Amino acid sequence: GAGVSQSPSNKVTEKGKDVELRCDPISGHTALYWYRQSLGQGLEFLIYFQGNSAPDKSGLPSDRFSAERTGGSVSTLTIQRTQQEDSAVYLCASSLVRELFFGEGSRLTVL
Amino acid sequence: KQEVTQIPAALSVPEGENLVLNCSFTDSAIYNLQWFRQDPGKGLTSLLLIQSSQREQTSGRLNASLDKSSGRSTLYIAASQPGDSATYLCAAVDDKIIFGKGTRLHILP
C-alpha cells in the first residue's frame, strides 16, 4: 500500500487477555517504530527495528510487551495479560532515511 | 539524554493571523527535525522535515526553521485557517526519535 497500515483500528478487550496489534510499513522502508500515546499525553517510544539488526527494546514498559518483525516487513506488537493502564493508542511508523511516516494507530481499550 | 519541549502547550488565535509554534531540544547533535500535525483520533501527518544541514523548509503556508546551535526550531503558519486546528508535534531525530508533547492549536472562525 501507499502508506503505513495498522490493524485493528479499534480493539476492546478484557483485563488479563492477550492482544496482538499489526503494522504493515511502507514497502522498502527499513526502519519500523512502535509508539504509545495515552489520552492527553505525548508519544512514548516502545521499540525500534532497523533492517536485520537487533531491535531496540529499551522503551517496552514491562515484559508483558513484545514485538517482532517478520521478513523485514510486517510487525506485530503483542501485549500479554492486558491491564487497564495499557489502554492507549498504539502508533506505528516506518522510515527509510529517518523521515517518519505514521499509520492511523490502533486504539486499545482494556475493560 | 535528549529532551524536546514545545511552547505553548495550547494556543487560540483568530482566523487569518500568522502564528509561530516553538520547539526546543537539549542535544544539538540531531540528524533531522520533523514537524507533524495530529487531528483528534488520528495518526500523525508529516508536515516538514529539516535536515541538520538545512536552515529551513517551506510547504505552502508553512515554514519551518532550524537553529541547531541554540537548540530551537519554529513552525510558522501564515494566514491561519480553521482547518489548521490540530495538535502540532515536533520530533528530534537521531539514533532515537524524541517527540515534544505538542501544541494544541485552535483557529477561531
Short mmCIF file of C-alpha atoms in Angstrom, two decimals:
data_model
loop_
_atom_site.label_atom_id
_atom_site.label_comp_id
_atom_site.label_asym_id
_atom_site.label_seq_id
_atom_site.Cartn_x
_atom_site.Cartn_y
_atom_site.Cartn_z
CA GLY A 1 0.00 0.00 0.00
CA ALA A 2 0.92 3.63 -0.24
CA GLY A 3 1.06 4.30 3.49
CA VAL A 4 1.58 2.61 6.82
CA SER A 5 -1.33 0.34 7.62
CA GLN A 6 -2.33 -0.70 11.14
CA SER A 7 -4.92 -3.19 12.32
CA PRO A 8 -7.20 -3.40 14.12
CA SER A 9 -8.13 0.26 14.26
CA ASN A 10 -10.04 -0.38 17.48
CA LYS A 11 -9.74 -3.21 19.99
CA VAL A 12 -11.71 -3.66 23.18
CA THR A 13 -10.55 -6.45 25.44
CA GLU A 14 -10.99 -7.68 28.95
CA LYS A 15 -8.29 -7.33 31.57
CA GLY A 16 -5.98 -10.32 31.51
CA LYS A 17 -6.45 -11.19 27.85
CA ASP A 18 -3.65 -11.08 25.28
CA VAL A 19 -3.82 -8.78 22.26
CA GLU A 20 -1.90 -8.51 19.01
CA LEU A 21 -1.57 -5.31 17.02
CA ARG A 22 -0.31 -5.37 13.46
CA CYS A 23 1.69 -2.87 11.44
CA ASP A 24 2.33 -3.07 7.71
CA PRO A 25 5.00 -0.47 6.85
CA ILE A 26 5.60 1.35 3.60
CA SER A 27 7.23 -1.01 1.12
CA GLY A 28 11.01 -0.69 1.16
CA HIS A 29 11.22 1.12 4.48
CA THR A 30 13.91 -0.50 6.57
CA ALA A 31 13.07 1.09 9.91
CA LEU A 32 9.92 0.49 11.92
CA TYR A 33 8.90 2.11 15.20
CA TRP A 34 6.15 1.50 17.73
CA TYR A 35 4.91 4.31 19.98
CA ARG A 36 2.17 4.52 22.57
CA GLN A 37 0.01 7.58 23.14
CA SER A 38 -2.14 7.67 26.24
CA LEU A 39 -5.10 10.04 26.48
CA GLY A 40 -3.84 13.61 26.50
CA GLN A 41 -0.22 12.51 26.70
CA GLY A 42 2.77 12.66 24.41
CA LEU A 43 4.24 9.84 22.37
CA GLU A 44 6.05 7.17 24.34
CA PHE A 45 8.70 5.20 22.44
CA LEU A 46 8.29 1.43 22.70
CA ILE A 47 10.53 -0.39 20.23
CA TYR A 48 12.57 0.22 17.07
CA PHE A 49 13.53 -2.20 14.29
CA GLN A 50 16.25 -1.37 11.76
CA GLY A 51 16.88 -3.84 8.99
CA ASN A 52 18.31 -7.11 10.29
CA SER A 53 19.82 -5.53 13.40
CA ALA A 54 18.70 -6.49 16.88
CA PRO A 55 15.71 -4.31 17.84
CA ASP A 56 15.99 -1.50 20.37
CA LYS A 57 13.56 -2.66 23.04
CA SER A 58 14.51 -0.03 25.59
CA GLY A 59 11.06 1.56 25.64
CA LEU A 60 8.98 -1.52 26.36
CA PRO A 61 7.29 -0.82 29.72
CA SER A 62 7.22 -4.40 31.01
CA ASP A 63 7.91 -7.98 29.99
CA ARG A 64 4.24 -8.30 29.06
CA PHE A 65 5.08 -6.34 25.92
CA SER A 66 6.89 -7.88 22.97
CA ALA A 67 7.20 -7.23 19.28
CA GLU A 68 8.53 -8.99 16.25
CA ARG A 69 9.12 -8.07 12.66
CA THR A 70 8.93 -10.85 10.12
CA GLY A 71 10.88 -10.75 6.88
CA GLY A 72 11.86 -7.15 7.48
CA SER A 73 8.30 -6.04 6.77
CA VAL A 74 5.17 -6.63 8.85
CA SER A 75 5.45 -6.15 12.61
CA THR A 76 3.27 -7.44 15.42
CA LEU A 77 3.13 -5.88 18.88
CA THR A 78 1.87 -8.33 21.49
CA ILE A 79 0.60 -7.38 24.92
CA GLN A 80 0.08 -10.27 27.29
CA ARG A 81 -2.24 -10.26 30.30
CA THR A 82 -3.51 -6.78 29.48
CA GLN A 83 -4.06 -4.26 32.25
CA GLN A 84 -6.28 -1.19 32.29
CA GLU A 85 -3.24 1.07 32.15
CA ASP A 86 -2.40 -0.45 28.76
CA SER A 87 -5.37 1.42 27.29
CA ALA A 88 -3.93 3.81 24.73
CA VAL A 89 -3.45 4.40 21.03
CA TYR A 90 -0.57 2.37 19.65
CA LEU A 91 1.09 4.06 16.70
CA CYS A 92 3.44 2.51 14.19
CA ALA A 93 5.81 4.44 11.94
CA SER A 94 8.22 3.44 9.22
CA SER A 95 11.10 5.28 7.61
CA LEU A 96 13.80 4.86 5.01
CA VAL A 97 16.13 7.77 5.71
CA ARG A 98 14.94 8.92 9.15
CA GLU A 99 11.79 10.64 7.90
CA LEU A 100 8.88 9.08 9.74
CA PHE A 101 5.54 8.15 8.28
CA PHE A 102 2.84 7.09 10.71
CA GLY A 103 -0.16 4.84 10.47
CA GLU A 104 -3.57 5.80 11.85
CA GLY A 105 -2.98 3.83 15.04
CA SER A 106 -4.72 1.06 16.93
CA ARG A 107 -6.88 2.21 19.82
CA LEU A 108 -6.78 -0.33 22.63
CA THR A 109 -9.34 -0.26 25.44
CA VAL A 110 -8.90 -2.67 28.33
CA LEU A 111 -12.03 -3.10 30.43
CA LYS B 1 19.51 12.43 27.11
CA GLN B 2 17.55 14.37 24.51
CA GLU B 3 14.58 16.36 25.75
CA VAL B 4 12.14 18.17 23.47
CA THR B 5 9.91 20.96 24.71
CA GLN B 6 7.09 22.69 22.88
CA ILE B 7 5.74 26.04 23.89
CA PRO B 8 2.96 27.00 24.18
CA ALA B 9 1.02 23.88 25.13
CA ALA B 10 -2.13 25.41 23.69
CA LEU B 11 -2.89 28.40 21.50
CA SER B 12 -6.06 30.04 20.22
CA VAL B 13 -5.88 32.69 17.52
CA PRO B 14 -8.41 34.35 15.20
CA GLU B 15 -8.59 33.16 11.63
CA GLY B 16 -6.23 34.96 9.27
CA GLU B 17 -3.46 35.61 11.76
CA ASN B 18 0.10 34.48 11.29
CA LEU B 19 1.49 32.39 14.14
CA VAL B 20 4.64 30.73 15.38
CA LEU B 21 4.98 27.45 17.23
CA ASN B 22 8.18 26.76 19.13
CA CYS B 23 10.19 23.60 19.64
CA SER B 24 13.40 23.37 21.68
CA PHE B 25 15.75 20.44 22.12
CA THR B 26 18.63 19.90 24.52
CA ASP B 27 21.07 17.90 22.37
CA SER B 28 22.06 19.68 19.15
CA ALA B 29 23.56 16.51 17.63
CA ILE B 30 20.44 15.69 15.68
CA TYR B 31 20.08 14.23 12.21
CA ASN B 32 16.70 15.76 11.35
CA LEU B 33 13.93 17.83 12.90
CA GLN B 34 10.47 16.80 11.79
CA TRP B 35 7.14 18.57 12.30
CA PHE B 36 3.81 16.73 12.37
CA ARG B 37 0.16 17.53 12.82
CA GLN B 38 -2.28 15.26 14.59
CA ASP B 39 -6.03 15.56 14.29
CA PRO B 40 -8.17 14.13 17.11
CA GLY B 41 -8.31 10.34 16.99
CA LYS B 42 -5.90 10.18 14.08
CA GLY B 43 -2.28 9.32 13.44
CA LEU B 44 0.49 11.82 12.79
CA THR B 45 0.82 13.50 9.41
CA SER B 46 4.28 14.68 8.43
CA LEU B 47 4.40 18.38 7.57
CA LEU B 48 8.04 19.29 7.14
CA LEU B 49 11.42 17.66 7.59
CA ILE B 50 14.53 19.78 8.12
CA GLN B 51 17.85 18.02 7.78
CA SER B 52 20.62 19.07 10.14
CA SER B 53 22.49 20.82 7.33
CA GLN B 54 19.46 22.92 6.41
CA ARG B 55 18.13 26.10 7.98
CA GLU B 56 14.53 25.98 6.82
CA GLN B 57 11.89 24.23 4.77
CA THR B 58 8.71 25.59 3.25
CA SER B 59 5.48 23.96 2.16
CA GLY B 60 2.61 26.20 1.15
CA ARG B 61 1.66 28.38 4.12
CA LEU B 62 4.07 26.54 6.42
CA ASN B 63 7.68 27.43 7.05
CA ALA B 64 9.90 25.60 9.49
CA SER B 65 13.30 26.83 10.62
CA LEU B 66 16.10 25.10 12.45
CA ASP B 67 18.87 26.61 14.58
CA LYS B 68 20.93 23.72 15.89
CA SER B 69 23.34 25.93 17.83
CA SER B 70 20.53 27.28 20.00
CA GLY B 71 18.55 24.04 20.01
CA ARG B 72 15.45 25.61 18.51
CA SER B 73 13.01 25.07 15.68
CA THR B 74 9.98 27.14 14.81
CA LEU B 75 6.94 26.38 12.69
CA TYR B 76 5.43 29.47 11.09
CA ILE B 77 1.86 29.26 9.81
CA ALA B 78 0.75 32.11 7.58
CA ALA B 79 -2.83 33.28 7.18
CA SER B 80 -4.24 30.69 9.56
CA GLN B 81 -7.49 28.89 8.71
CA PRO B 82 -9.97 26.91 10.85
CA GLY B 83 -8.71 23.74 9.12
CA ASP B 84 -5.32 24.32 10.68
CA SER B 85 -6.79 23.48 14.08
CA ALA B 86 -4.91 20.41 15.32
CA THR B 87 -2.08 19.39 17.60
CA TYR B 88 1.36 20.11 16.19
CA LEU B 89 4.30 17.98 17.30
CA CYS B 90 8.00 18.26 16.64
CA ALA B 91 10.46 15.39 16.80
CA ALA B 92 14.24 15.49 17.17
CA VAL B 93 15.66 12.68 15.05
CA ASP B 94 18.95 10.98 15.80
CA ASP B 95 19.60 7.38 16.84
CA LYS B 96 16.38 7.79 18.77
CA ILE B 97 13.41 9.94 17.87
CA ILE B 98 12.17 12.09 20.70
CA PHE B 99 8.86 13.93 20.49
CA GLY B 100 7.66 17.03 22.23
CA LYS B 101 4.25 16.94 23.90
CA GLY B 102 2.77 19.14 21.20
CA THR B 103 0.96 22.45 20.85
CA ARG B 104 -2.84 22.29 20.59
CA LEU B 105 -3.81 24.95 18.09
CA HIS B 106 -7.35 26.30 17.75
CA ILE B 107 -8.14 28.74 14.97
CA LEU B 108 -11.21 30.79 15.77
CA PRO B 109 -13.52 31.39 12.77
#
